[in-house]
């Protein structure tokens, strides 16, 4: 179905939505960076946010500095608190915050304004955390979330965005088999076309029908939307041969293939330049690795534990490019050599995830390149291997 | 939805000193219902917590055939294992699990089995050894080859003697460096192969130990007619979550914590070259 919403109605819609949803929107910060923030319910506080929402391509279409995974998988997250009085007396307590009712998570999350590539990223992290053992924290935070996608008419980061190569943007189309609930496409400064792709999307429109005008039967609108989408694709400046890269990576899995030598030499070159800061992986919307540690009020030295002992078990983002990531207690480190860590980072996205999930876990969002202090990124890696691969 | 990350209190019922830095802890969950319902398979591991210090993956060394308790054997290596080393009977640790795959039962049934273990690597295979002895009629000849650095590093001394007395079972122990009391074999564990008369046909080998030992012990088995499908190894990787989420233990598209830690030598041969497993 196709609808239209006037620019002036966006504000009122949000004011309505915060009552029923935990609305998360891209908010421009003082330094012009855009970050996802939860909108407050009180109208007074909300007012301060409404003027800083970054939705329009002409004004402030910026990519969020930190990817949306942080809403369901925060950089640092409390797993549970513990208190124990001694190991011998059975006085201890473990409490998980998410299991005691957190009023904030009782309302489902609604992303108001998420880029198509990030919408894909959430699908990817969501299925990862659901696969096999279910991840309690991610899944309880993300329960019943809804994403209102805002397509990119012009790419927010023209030098980094390569979504059209990865097949995740800059706008989505049902005709291409792309699933989505709701997508907003800016028509002009006056408002947005709103497309629904599922019953859930239609229900959302119905529940907020006073803000939306039904255009489904208007041929001219359908045509105009098609034109805008085509223009969006033309506006993408960076393109890479994603499919070819996937093929090369797959071939590289068979040892002895010509691709293996090429890949190893590219990993080596990257390893020489990379400073192993991990920025690319923290910025990546589909990287999910984490570390777990205990943080205690008193300092605990080996076996000399002092009581009472109160603290928290915390999980934090981690990155496979760090040398300690795979170091075992015995000192043995399977990925001690730096090029093996460079390889892991690319092979996970372009070789193993396609093999296991049937799709790459790189969305082409370009954040890794933007974040990298020495200018290495997924798009540069893909160009390096596809342009030097003869066949 | 169950929160898999929450560990449950378990009391140390008894402690046995194996060597100067290894102890075996018998544990029982404090919650009687959990103590009753907790079930596991030979080869699986648990995540053991010392609150305030952290969590470490430790293999279950008891056999699932012996119910109501859980045995873990730990070498004091770092923060957690040292904290537990300093604990006493009646103290509490926290446990979640069991995790990982297990030694295959169907594939082992009816076959001769050769165990090759090094150091504390005997702990995880001990679970399978006792499982087999509790179901003795289902398996063929059992050979146990065990290597330790010095006689002082040998774990499960009394039990090894007991095993040697079971019918259709041969046990050989070797040390890298002997002392004046040592009367048995000296040399690495592979030096026991000729003595034990290992033969690949109708035999499966089960290996556990430090990475270098596994590498040489498995390669040498190929010279004794074992095919890579019939060589089973258990691998160690740095682990944090134990449930396929944190990413630390991944090898290619696999996770050692959920797809392993038990693999065939054939699978190991298919691991990507960049993964320096040994
Ligand atoms: C599936 C699996 C099964 C396992 N089964 C067993 C088992 O049955 N038994 C067993 O014993 N192990 C087993 N391990 C290995 C065990 O998990 C590690 O040895 C364990 O994680 C060590 O934890 P830790 O906190 O004691 O060491 P950490 O504190 O993580 O120590 C890491 C390293 O740092 C060093 N270190 C730490 N603190 C200090 C310090 N204060 N000063 C100097 N150096 C320090 C240690 O020497 C050690 O080498 C298994 C591992 C896996 C993956
Ligand atoms: S990669 Fe595409 S969809 Fe993502 S922000 Fe850039 S232009 Fe938009
Ligand atoms: S690898 Fe780079 S381009 Fe791909 S999803 Fe991650 S941050 Fe975005
Ligand atoms: S230990 Fe976390 S993924 Fe295996």
PDB file of N, CA and C and ligand atoms in Angstrom, chain B residues 238-249 255 257, ligand 4:
ATOM      1  N   UNK B 238      39.951 -20.248  23.608  1.00  0.00           N
ATOM      2  CA  UNK B 238      39.560 -19.247  24.586  1.00  0.00           C
ATOM      3  C   UNK B 238      38.046 -19.074  24.473  1.00  0.00           C
ATOM      4  N   UNK B 239      37.345 -19.171  25.588  1.00  0.00           N
ATOM      5  CA  UNK B 239      35.883 -19.089  25.545  1.00  0.00           C
ATOM      6  C   UNK B 239      35.358 -18.097  26.567  1.00  0.00           C
ATOM      7  N   UNK B 240      34.295 -17.435  26.217  1.00  0.00           N
ATOM      8  CA  UNK B 240      33.672 -16.506  27.155  1.00  0.00           C
ATOM      9  C   UNK B 240      32.235 -16.914  27.460  1.00  0.00           C
ATOM     10  N   UNK B 241      31.438 -17.166  26.399  1.00  0.00           N
ATOM     11  CA  UNK B 241      30.013 -17.391  26.649  1.00  0.00           C
ATOM     12  C   UNK B 241      29.662 -18.874  26.732  1.00  0.00           C
ATOM     13  N   UNK B 242      30.330 -19.687  25.944  1.00  0.00           N
ATOM     14  CA  UNK B 242      30.037 -21.119  25.931  1.00  0.00           C
ATOM     15  C   UNK B 242      28.803 -21.489  25.127  1.00  0.00           C
ATOM     16  N   UNK B 243      28.115 -20.501  24.546  1.00  0.00           N
ATOM     17  CA  UNK B 243      26.849 -20.802  23.862  1.00  0.00           C
ATOM     18  C   UNK B 243      26.785 -20.214  22.447  1.00  0.00           C
ATOM     19  N   UNK B 244      27.941 -20.027  21.819  1.00  0.00           N
ATOM     20  CA  UNK B 244      27.933 -19.618  20.420  1.00  0.00           C
ATOM     21  C   UNK B 244      27.597 -18.164  20.166  1.00  0.00           C
ATOM     22  N   UNK B 245      27.841 -17.291  21.126  1.00  0.00           N
ATOM     23  CA  UNK B 245      27.459 -15.896  20.942  1.00  0.00           C
ATOM     24  C   UNK B 245      28.636 -14.917  21.000  1.00  0.00           C
ATOM     25  N   UNK B 246      29.571 -15.128  21.903  1.00  0.00           N
ATOM     26  CA  UNK B 246      30.610 -14.116  22.112  1.00  0.00           C
ATOM     27  C   UNK B 246      31.638 -14.094  20.985  1.00  0.00           C
ATOM     28  N   UNK B 247      31.743 -15.185  20.231  1.00  0.00           N
ATOM     29  CA  UNK B 247      32.625 -15.229  19.067  1.00  0.00           C
ATOM     30  C   UNK B 247      34.049 -15.674  19.334  1.00  0.00           C
ATOM     31  N   UNK B 248      34.467 -15.718  20.577  1.00  0.00           N
ATOM     32  CA  UNK B 248      35.882 -15.964  20.864  1.00  0.00           C
ATOM     33  C   UNK B 248      36.405 -17.300  20.370  1.00  0.00           C
ATOM     34  N   UNK B 249      35.562 -18.324  20.355  1.00  0.00           N
ATOM     35  CA  UNK B 249      36.073 -19.664  20.070  1.00  0.00           C
ATOM     36  C   UNK B 249      35.907 -20.045  18.608  1.00  0.00           C
ATOM     37  N   UNK B 255      31.757 -22.933  15.825  1.00  0.00           N
ATOM     38  CA  UNK B 255      32.073 -22.476  17.177  1.00  0.00           C
ATOM     39  C   UNK B 255      32.493 -23.703  17.982  1.00  0.00           C
ATOM     40  N   UNK B 257      32.589 -24.020  21.069  1.00  0.00           N
ATOM     41  CA  UNK B 257      31.740 -24.220  22.242  1.00  0.00           C
ATOM     42  C   UNK B 257      30.430 -24.926  21.926  1.00  0.00           C
TER      43      UNK B 257
HETATM   44  S1  LIG C   4      32.636 -19.300  23.751  1.00  0.00           S
HETATM   45 FE1  LIG C   4      31.410 -17.643  23.069  1.00  0.00          FE
HETATM   46  S2  LIG C   4      31.061 -18.251  21.009  1.00  0.00           S
HETATM   47 FE2  LIG C   4      32.064 -19.977  21.813  1.00  0.00          FE
END
